[in-house]
Amino acid sequence: MTELFGLNVTEIGEVLRPFQVPDYRARQIAEWIYRKGATDFSEMMNLPKAMRHKLSMAFTISRPRLASQWVSSDGRTTKYLLAFADGEAVEAVRMRQSYGNSICVSTQAGCAMGCTFCASTLHGVRRNLTVGEMTGEVLFIEEQLRASGEKIDTMVLMGSGEPLMNYDQVLAFLRLLHEPYCLDFGYRNITLSTSGIVSGIERLREEKIPLTLSISLHAPNDEIRSRLMPVNRRYPIREVVAAGRDYANVTKRRVTYEYILIDGVNDSEEQARELAALLRGQMASVNLIPINPVAERHLFRPATEVIQRFEAVLKRHHLAVTIRREMGSDIQAACGQLRNQYKDQHRNFDETP
């Protein structure tokens, strides 16, 4: 049977054509799937009964199921572990911010980047997520919010996985969310986070879509960055920063550089000055992130005064800088931590194809 969930209206029309279904029905079906939450043709009451029966024999509409859910003690962060038909599971997070509801979604099951500070990389990458699976993450949370009269306001592709290593599926997913028969979600409310895949950044730049680009830098030089992020051996730091500068110049969108602060590794005032010199003249901002420790990595959060001194140096060099407010630390909201628990608790998880 053919899976419909994740197809855009043109693609739905194409797979329906052998069934002699009028073209306008494709949009009706898309609206039922994406706006009304239908998972069975029997729910699509504006389709003829005979058509509903015929299509139900040929097509499926699959959504992820909730495997587990965690809510932070302050009630501001909710993490969902969503499982797919093949037994894989990914994490999606809802964060209640002052400006509305922000969500964080995964683009791969696991991650191949090998960053030493990230739990997503501990078991490597299992596979890319499909358009339908990523859309399922978003619509699951949207439907949770809709029940209480709320909606998703902003979205970050910053969960498990490297979005630019799943480029075609990710772009198709973002375009689907933007469609009026889906969420009609504005591109300017989306942030795509990358570990610095220069070829992908260059390709994304030419899409001319006004996404916000977030680049995980986490070091001021190649020596430290290669130690923390193996991807730096393929895409050295100056190439990454140059790609970020070009992206900002073409899209007129400020690039955010993420910088995880790790005690004794990359948090000195000299390293802050080096970072400021690296980013001088860019239309950019720096987001400082005190590390959310992963037990397996033995990396620790700097003292508060160290974080503040690092921030002060960047500001003296006229960089826009923020310190990310910690959310969900009591539910292990860092990428991959809850998925790893799920893997440990389900012995046959790694045996799925």
mmCIF file with all atom_site columns, C-alpha atoms in Angstrom, residues 108-269:
data_model
loop_
_atom_site.group_PDB
_atom_site.id
_atom_site.type_symbol
_atom_site.label_atom_id
_atom_site.label_alt_id
_atom_site.label_comp_id
_atom_site.label_asym_id
_atom_site.label_entity_id
_atom_site.label_seq_id
_atom_site.pdbx_PDB_ins_code
_atom_site.Cartn_x
_atom_site.Cartn_y
_atom_site.Cartn_z
_atom_site.occupancy
_atom_site.B_iso_or_equiv
_atom_site.pdbx_formal_charge
_atom_site.auth_seq_id
_atom_site.auth_comp_id
_atom_site.auth_asym_id
_atom_site.auth_atom_id
_atom_site.pdbx_PDB_model_num
ATOM 1   C CA . GLN A 1 108 ? 17.380 11.828 11.660 1.00 0.00 ? 108 GLN A CA 1
ATOM 2   C CA . ALA A 1 109 ? 17.101 8.871  14.003 1.00 0.00 ? 109 ALA A CA 1
ATOM 3   C CA . GLY A 1 110 ? 20.378 9.324  15.848 1.00 0.00 ? 110 GLY A CA 1
ATOM 4   C CA . CYS A 1 111 ? 23.286 11.320 14.459 1.00 0.00 ? 111 CYS A CA 1
ATOM 5   C CA . ALA A 1 112 ? 26.526 10.555 12.644 1.00 0.00 ? 112 ALA A CA 1
ATOM 6   C CA . MET A 1 113 ? 28.368 13.789 13.457 1.00 0.00 ? 113 MET A CA 1
ATOM 7   C CA . GLY A 1 114 ? 30.131 12.391 16.543 1.00 0.00 ? 114 GLY A CA 1
ATOM 8   C CA . CYS A 1 115 ? 30.174 15.620 18.585 1.00 0.00 ? 115 CYS A CA 1
ATOM 9   C CA . THR A 1 116 ? 31.682 14.743 21.961 1.00 0.00 ? 116 THR A CA 1
ATOM 10  C CA . PHE A 1 117 ? 29.168 16.801 23.971 1.00 0.00 ? 117 PHE A CA 1
ATOM 11  C CA . CYS A 1 118 ? 25.995 15.388 22.404 1.00 0.00 ? 118 CYS A CA 1
ATOM 12  C CA . ALA A 1 119 ? 23.980 12.334 23.459 1.00 0.00 ? 119 ALA A CA 1
ATOM 13  C CA . SER A 1 120 ? 22.467 11.964 19.970 1.00 0.00 ? 120 SER A CA 1
ATOM 14  C CA . THR A 1 121 ? 25.761 10.656 18.621 1.00 0.00 ? 121 THR A CA 1
ATOM 15  C CA . LEU A 1 122 ? 26.322 7.897  21.186 1.00 0.00 ? 122 LEU A CA 1
ATOM 16  C CA . HIS A 1 123 ? 24.753 5.189  18.998 1.00 0.00 ? 123 HIS A CA 1
ATOM 17  C CA . GLY A 1 124 ? 25.430 6.780  15.618 1.00 0.00 ? 124 GLY A CA 1
ATOM 18  C CA . VAL A 1 125 ? 22.804 7.439  12.991 1.00 0.00 ? 125 VAL A CA 1
ATOM 19  C CA . ARG A 1 126 ? 20.159 4.818  12.270 1.00 0.00 ? 126 ARG A CA 1
ATOM 20  C CA . ARG A 1 127 ? 18.552 6.434  9.232  1.00 0.00 ? 127 ARG A CA 1
ATOM 21  C CA . ASN A 1 128 ? 17.139 9.624  7.779  1.00 0.00 ? 128 ASN A CA 1
ATOM 22  C CA . LEU A 1 129 ? 13.598 10.616 8.643  1.00 0.00 ? 129 LEU A CA 1
ATOM 23  C CA . THR A 1 130 ? 11.087 10.947 5.831  1.00 0.00 ? 130 THR A CA 1
ATOM 24  C CA . VAL A 1 131 ? 9.001  13.996 5.042  1.00 0.00 ? 131 VAL A CA 1
ATOM 25  C CA . GLY A 1 132 ? 6.027  12.258 6.626  1.00 0.00 ? 132 GLY A CA 1
ATOM 26  C CA . GLU A 1 133 ? 7.881  11.365 9.815  1.00 0.00 ? 133 GLU A CA 1
ATOM 27  C CA . MET A 1 134 ? 9.132  14.922 10.364 1.00 0.00 ? 134 MET A CA 1
ATOM 28  C CA . THR A 1 135 ? 5.686  16.301 9.548  1.00 0.00 ? 135 THR A CA 1
ATOM 29  C CA . GLY A 1 136 ? 4.243  13.789 12.020 1.00 0.00 ? 136 GLY A CA 1
ATOM 30  C CA . GLU A 1 137 ? 6.431  15.211 14.809 1.00 0.00 ? 137 GLU A CA 1
ATOM 31  C CA . VAL A 1 138 ? 5.152  18.722 14.156 1.00 0.00 ? 138 VAL A CA 1
ATOM 32  C CA . LEU A 1 139 ? 1.477  17.849 13.735 1.00 0.00 ? 139 LEU A CA 1
ATOM 33  C CA . PHE A 1 140 ? 1.505  15.694 16.866 1.00 0.00 ? 140 PHE A CA 1
ATOM 34  C CA . ILE A 1 141 ? 2.552  18.715 18.935 1.00 0.00 ? 141 ILE A CA 1
ATOM 35  C CA . GLU A 1 142 ? 0.290  21.109 17.019 1.00 0.00 ? 142 GLU A CA 1
ATOM 36  C CA . GLU A 1 143 ? -2.711 18.913 17.819 1.00 0.00 ? 143 GLU A CA 1
ATOM 37  C CA . GLN A 1 144 ? -1.705 18.792 21.487 1.00 0.00 ? 144 GLN A CA 1
ATOM 38  C CA . LEU A 1 145 ? -1.616 22.593 21.554 1.00 0.00 ? 145 LEU A CA 1
ATOM 39  C CA . ARG A 1 146 ? -4.800 23.032 19.538 1.00 0.00 ? 146 ARG A CA 1
ATOM 40  C CA . ALA A 1 147 ? -6.749 21.161 22.208 1.00 0.00 ? 147 ALA A CA 1
ATOM 41  C CA . SER A 1 148 ? -6.004 24.033 24.603 1.00 0.00 ? 148 SER A CA 1
ATOM 42  C CA . GLY A 1 149 ? -6.496 26.822 22.066 1.00 0.00 ? 149 GLY A CA 1
ATOM 43  C CA . GLU A 1 150 ? -2.783 27.275 21.377 1.00 0.00 ? 150 GLU A CA 1
ATOM 44  C CA . LYS A 1 151 ? -0.505 26.798 18.360 1.00 0.00 ? 151 LYS A CA 1
ATOM 45  C CA . ILE A 1 152 ? 3.129  26.425 17.394 1.00 0.00 ? 152 ILE A CA 1
ATOM 46  C CA . ASP A 1 153 ? 4.765  29.831 17.017 1.00 0.00 ? 153 ASP A CA 1
ATOM 47  C CA . THR A 1 154 ? 8.360  28.964 16.160 1.00 0.00 ? 154 THR A CA 1
ATOM 48  C CA . MET A 1 155 ? 10.258 25.832 15.200 1.00 0.00 ? 155 MET A CA 1
ATOM 49  C CA . VAL A 1 156 ? 13.894 24.791 15.340 1.00 0.00 ? 156 VAL A CA 1
ATOM 50  C CA . LEU A 1 157 ? 15.444 21.853 13.502 1.00 0.00 ? 157 LEU A CA 1
ATOM 51  C CA . MET A 1 158 ? 17.816 21.193 16.349 1.00 0.00 ? 158 MET A CA 1
ATOM 52  C CA . GLY A 1 159 ? 16.821 17.768 17.638 1.00 0.00 ? 159 GLY A CA 1
ATOM 53  C CA . SER A 1 160 ? 18.638 14.553 16.782 1.00 0.00 ? 160 SER A CA 1
ATOM 54  C CA . GLY A 1 161 ? 20.405 14.482 13.446 1.00 0.00 ? 161 GLY A CA 1
ATOM 55  C CA . GLU A 1 162 ? 22.108 16.827 10.999 1.00 0.00 ? 162 GLU A CA 1
ATOM 56  C CA . PRO A 1 163 ? 19.407 18.429 8.803  1.00 0.00 ? 163 PRO A CA 1
ATOM 57  C CA . LEU A 1 164 ? 21.774 19.153 5.923  1.00 0.00 ? 164 LEU A CA 1
ATOM 58  C CA . MET A 1 165 ? 22.724 15.462 5.710  1.00 0.00 ? 165 MET A CA 1
ATOM 59  C CA . ASN A 1 166 ? 19.042 14.769 4.956  1.00 0.00 ? 166 ASN A CA 1
ATOM 60  C CA . TYR A 1 167 ? 18.730 17.775 2.684  1.00 0.00 ? 167 TYR A CA 1
ATOM 61  C CA . ASP A 1 168 ? 16.070 16.787 0.146  1.00 0.00 ? 168 ASP A CA 1
ATOM 62  C CA . GLN A 1 169 ? 13.663 15.348 2.714  1.00 0.00 ? 169 GLN A CA 1
ATOM 63  C CA . VAL A 1 170 ? 14.136 18.308 5.060  1.00 0.00 ? 170 VAL A CA 1
ATOM 64  C CA . LEU A 1 171 ? 13.475 20.896 2.346  1.00 0.00 ? 171 LEU A CA 1
ATOM 65  C CA . ALA A 1 172 ? 10.394 19.005 1.149  1.00 0.00 ? 172 ALA A CA 1
ATOM 66  C CA . PHE A 1 173 ? 9.189  18.854 4.765  1.00 0.00 ? 173 PHE A CA 1
ATOM 67  C CA . LEU A 1 174 ? 9.631  22.611 5.261  1.00 0.00 ? 174 LEU A CA 1
ATOM 68  C CA . ARG A 1 175 ? 7.850  23.376 1.992  1.00 0.00 ? 175 ARG A CA 1
ATOM 69  C CA . LEU A 1 176 ? 4.963  21.095 3.002  1.00 0.00 ? 176 LEU A CA 1
ATOM 70  C CA . LEU A 1 177 ? 4.561  22.855 6.361  1.00 0.00 ? 177 LEU A CA 1
ATOM 71  C CA . HIS A 1 178 ? 4.452  26.176 4.494  1.00 0.00 ? 178 HIS A CA 1
ATOM 72  C CA . GLU A 1 179 ? 1.491  25.125 2.353  1.00 0.00 ? 179 GLU A CA 1
ATOM 73  C CA . PRO A 1 180 ? -1.912 26.596 3.317  1.00 0.00 ? 180 PRO A CA 1
ATOM 74  C CA . TYR A 1 181 ? -3.517 23.118 3.304  1.00 0.00 ? 181 TYR A CA 1
ATOM 75  C CA . CYS A 1 182 ? -0.953 22.043 5.899  1.00 0.00 ? 182 CYS A CA 1
ATOM 76  C CA . LEU A 1 183 ? 0.115  24.459 8.684  1.00 0.00 ? 183 LEU A CA 1
ATOM 77  C CA . ASP A 1 184 ? 0.714  27.548 6.531  1.00 0.00 ? 184 ASP A CA 1
ATOM 78  C CA . PHE A 1 185 ? 3.846  27.924 8.644  1.00 0.00 ? 185 PHE A CA 1
ATOM 79  C CA . GLY A 1 186 ? 6.019  30.961 7.899  1.00 0.00 ? 186 GLY A CA 1
ATOM 80  C CA . TYR A 1 187 ? 9.623  30.325 6.886  1.00 0.00 ? 187 TYR A CA 1
ATOM 81  C CA . ARG A 1 188 ? 10.779 33.244 9.017  1.00 0.00 ? 188 ARG A CA 1
ATOM 82  C CA . ASN A 1 189 ? 9.590  31.353 12.088 1.00 0.00 ? 189 ASN A CA 1
ATOM 83  C CA . ILE A 1 190 ? 11.902 28.413 11.339 1.00 0.00 ? 190 ILE A CA 1
ATOM 84  C CA . THR A 1 191 ? 15.518 27.987 12.420 1.00 0.00 ? 191 THR A CA 1
ATOM 85  C CA . LEU A 1 192 ? 17.662 25.287 10.829 1.00 0.00 ? 192 LEU A CA 1
ATOM 86  C CA . SER A 1 193 ? 20.661 24.241 12.904 1.00 0.00 ? 193 SER A CA 1
ATOM 87  C CA . THR A 1 194 ? 23.717 22.651 11.307 1.00 0.00 ? 194 THR A CA 1
ATOM 88  C CA . SER A 1 195 ? 27.060 21.413 12.546 1.00 0.00 ? 195 SER A CA 1
ATOM 89  C CA . GLY A 1 196 ? 28.651 23.245 9.637  1.00 0.00 ? 196 GLY A CA 1
ATOM 90  C CA . ILE A 1 197 ? 28.079 21.235 6.445  1.00 0.00 ? 197 ILE A CA 1
ATOM 91  C CA . VAL A 1 198 ? 29.462 23.887 4.095  1.00 0.00 ? 198 VAL A CA 1
ATOM 92  C CA . SER A 1 199 ? 28.140 22.301 0.892  1.00 0.00 ? 199 SER A CA 1
ATOM 93  C CA . GLY A 1 200 ? 24.654 22.163 2.434  1.00 0.00 ? 200 GLY A CA 1
ATOM 94  C CA . ILE A 1 201 ? 24.822 25.769 3.640  1.00 0.00 ? 201 ILE A CA 1
ATOM 95  C CA . GLU A 1 202 ? 25.772 26.874 0.133  1.00 0.00 ? 202 GLU A CA 1
ATOM 96  C CA . ARG A 1 203 ? 22.922 24.883 -1.367 1.00 0.00 ? 203 ARG A CA 1
ATOM 97  C CA . LEU A 1 204 ? 20.438 26.254 1.181  1.00 0.00 ? 204 LEU A CA 1
ATOM 98  C CA . ARG A 1 205 ? 21.601 29.801 0.450  1.00 0.00 ? 205 ARG A CA 1
ATOM 99  C CA . GLU A 1 206 ? 20.561 29.397 -3.175 1.00 0.00 ? 206 GLU A CA 1
ATOM 100 C CA . GLU A 1 207 ? 17.044 28.257 -2.219 1.00 0.00 ? 207 GLU A CA 1
ATOM 101 C CA . LYS A 1 208 ? 16.275 31.891 -1.340 1.00 0.00 ? 208 LYS A CA 1
ATOM 102 C CA . ILE A 1 209 ? 14.026 30.765 1.521  1.00 0.00 ? 209 ILE A CA 1
ATOM 103 C CA . PRO A 1 210 ? 14.128 33.179 4.504  1.00 0.00 ? 210 PRO A CA 1
ATOM 104 C CA . LEU A 1 211 ? 15.046 30.572 7.112  1.00 0.00 ? 211 LEU A CA 1
ATOM 105 C CA . THR A 1 212 ? 17.188 31.517 10.061 1.00 0.00 ? 212 THR A CA 1
ATOM 106 C CA . LEU A 1 213 ? 20.469 29.602 9.922  1.00 0.00 ? 213 LEU A CA 1
ATOM 107 C CA . SER A 1 214 ? 22.068 28.453 13.156 1.00 0.00 ? 214 SER A CA 1
ATOM 108 C CA . ILE A 1 215 ? 25.628 27.108 12.975 1.00 0.00 ? 215 ILE A CA 1
ATOM 109 C CA . SER A 1 216 ? 27.086 25.018 15.776 1.00 0.00 ? 216 SER A CA 1
ATOM 110 C CA . LEU A 1 217 ? 30.565 26.466 16.221 1.00 0.00 ? 217 LEU A CA 1
ATOM 111 C CA . HIS A 1 218 ? 31.499 25.597 19.830 1.00 0.00 ? 218 HIS A CA 1
ATOM 112 C CA . ALA A 1 219 ? 35.146 26.597 19.477 1.00 0.00 ? 219 ALA A CA 1
ATOM 113 C CA . PRO A 1 220 ? 37.223 29.570 18.299 1.00 0.00 ? 220 PRO A CA 1
ATOM 114 C CA . ASN A 1 221 ? 39.816 27.575 16.333 1.00 0.00 ? 221 ASN A CA 1
ATOM 115 C CA . ASP A 1 222 ? 40.381 24.352 14.417 1.00 0.00 ? 222 ASP A CA 1
ATOM 116 C CA . GLU A 1 223 ? 42.355 22.592 17.134 1.00 0.00 ? 223 GLU A CA 1
ATOM 117 C CA . ILE A 1 224 ? 39.559 22.727 19.724 1.00 0.00 ? 224 ILE A CA 1
ATOM 118 C CA . ARG A 1 225 ? 36.726 22.361 17.241 1.00 0.00 ? 225 ARG A CA 1
ATOM 119 C CA . SER A 1 226 ? 38.214 19.227 15.651 1.00 0.00 ? 226 SER A CA 1
ATOM 120 C CA . ARG A 1 227 ? 38.500 17.711 19.113 1.00 0.00 ? 227 ARG A CA 1
ATOM 121 C CA . LEU A 1 228 ? 34.856 18.493 19.908 1.00 0.00 ? 228 LEU A CA 1
ATOM 122 C CA . MET A 1 229 ? 33.371 18.082 16.428 1.00 0.00 ? 229 MET A CA 1
ATOM 123 C CA . PRO A 1 230 ? 34.907 15.607 13.969 1.00 0.00 ? 230 PRO A CA 1
ATOM 124 C CA . VAL A 1 231 ? 33.068 17.336 11.093 1.00 0.00 ? 231 VAL A CA 1
ATOM 125 C CA . ASN A 1 232 ? 35.617 20.157 11.411 1.00 0.00 ? 232 ASN A CA 1
ATOM 126 C CA . ARG A 1 233 ? 38.236 17.907 9.784  1.00 0.00 ? 233 ARG A CA 1
ATOM 127 C CA . ARG A 1 234 ? 36.182 18.027 6.584  1.00 0.00 ? 234 ARG A CA 1
ATOM 128 C CA . TYR A 1 235 ? 34.883 21.576 6.923  1.00 0.00 ? 235 TYR A CA 1
ATOM 129 C CA . PRO A 1 236 ? 37.444 23.719 8.813  1.00 0.00 ? 236 PRO A CA 1
ATOM 130 C CA . ILE A 1 237 ? 36.193 26.555 10.948 1.00 0.00 ? 237 ILE A CA 1
ATOM 131 C CA . ARG A 1 238 ? 37.106 29.411 8.596  1.00 0.00 ? 238 ARG A CA 1
ATOM 132 C CA . GLU A 1 239 ? 35.251 27.725 5.718  1.00 0.00 ? 239 GLU A CA 1
ATOM 133 C CA . VAL A 1 240 ? 32.214 27.320 7.951  1.00 0.00 ? 240 VAL A CA 1
ATOM 134 C CA . VAL A 1 241 ? 32.273 30.957 9.041  1.00 0.00 ? 241 VAL A CA 1
ATOM 135 C CA . ALA A 1 242 ? 32.755 32.107 5.433  1.00 0.00 ? 242 ALA A CA 1
ATOM 136 C CA . ALA A 1 243 ? 29.707 30.063 4.392  1.00 0.00 ? 243 ALA A CA 1
ATOM 137 C CA . GLY A 1 244 ? 27.744 31.677 7.219  1.00 0.00 ? 244 GLY A CA 1
ATOM 138 C CA . ARG A 1 245 ? 28.813 35.148 6.101  1.00 0.00 ? 245 ARG A CA 1
ATOM 139 C CA . ASP A 1 246 ? 27.721 34.434 2.517  1.00 0.00 ? 246 ASP A CA 1
ATOM 140 C CA . TYR A 1 247 ? 24.380 33.041 3.708  1.00 0.00 ? 247 TYR A CA 1
ATOM 141 C CA . ALA A 1 248 ? 23.681 36.223 5.679  1.00 0.00 ? 248 ALA A CA 1
ATOM 142 C CA . ASN A 1 249 ? 24.723 38.468 2.796  1.00 0.00 ? 249 ASN A CA 1
ATOM 143 C CA . VAL A 1 250 ? 22.470 36.684 0.287  1.00 0.00 ? 250 VAL A CA 1
ATOM 144 C CA . THR A 1 251 ? 19.402 36.084 2.469  1.00 0.00 ? 251 THR A CA 1
ATOM 145 C CA . LYS A 1 252 ? 19.718 39.229 4.618  1.00 0.00 ? 252 LYS A CA 1
ATOM 146 C CA . ARG A 1 253 ? 19.065 36.961 7.610  1.00 0.00 ? 253 ARG A CA 1
ATOM 147 C CA . ARG A 1 254 ? 21.299 37.194 10.656 1.00 0.00 ? 254 ARG A CA 1
ATOM 148 C CA . VAL A 1 255 ? 23.167 33.938 11.296 1.00 0.00 ? 255 VAL A CA 1
ATOM 149 C CA . THR A 1 256 ? 23.309 32.582 14.838 1.00 0.00 ? 256 THR A CA 1
ATOM 150 C CA . TYR A 1 257 ? 26.485 30.852 15.991 1.00 0.00 ? 257 TYR A CA 1
ATOM 151 C CA . GLU A 1 258 ? 25.853 28.356 18.773 1.00 0.00 ? 258 GLU A CA 1
ATOM 152 C CA . TYR A 1 259 ? 28.676 28.024 21.297 1.00 0.00 ? 259 TYR A CA 1
ATOM 153 C CA . ILE A 1 260 ? 28.467 25.386 24.029 1.00 0.00 ? 260 ILE A CA 1
ATOM 154 C CA . LEU A 1 261 ? 30.572 26.461 26.997 1.00 0.00 ? 261 LEU A CA 1
ATOM 155 C CA . ILE A 1 262 ? 32.515 23.569 28.528 1.00 0.00 ? 262 ILE A CA 1
ATOM 156 C CA . ASP A 1 263 ? 34.529 23.925 31.690 1.00 0.00 ? 263 ASP A CA 1
ATOM 157 C CA . GLY A 1 264 ? 38.256 24.143 30.964 1.00 0.00 ? 264 GLY A CA 1
ATOM 158 C CA . VAL A 1 265 ? 37.841 23.373 27.274 1.00 0.00 ? 265 VAL A CA 1
ATOM 159 C CA . ASN A 1 266 ? 36.606 26.468 25.424 1.00 0.00 ? 266 ASN A CA 1
ATOM 160 C CA . ASP A 1 267 ? 35.533 28.969 28.093 1.00 0.00 ? 267 ASP A CA 1
ATOM 161 C CA . SER A 1 268 ? 38.560 31.219 28.736 1.00 0.00 ? 268 SER A CA 1
ATOM 162 C CA . GLU A 1 269 ? 38.646 34.966 28.120 1.00 0.00 ? 269 GLU A CA 1
#
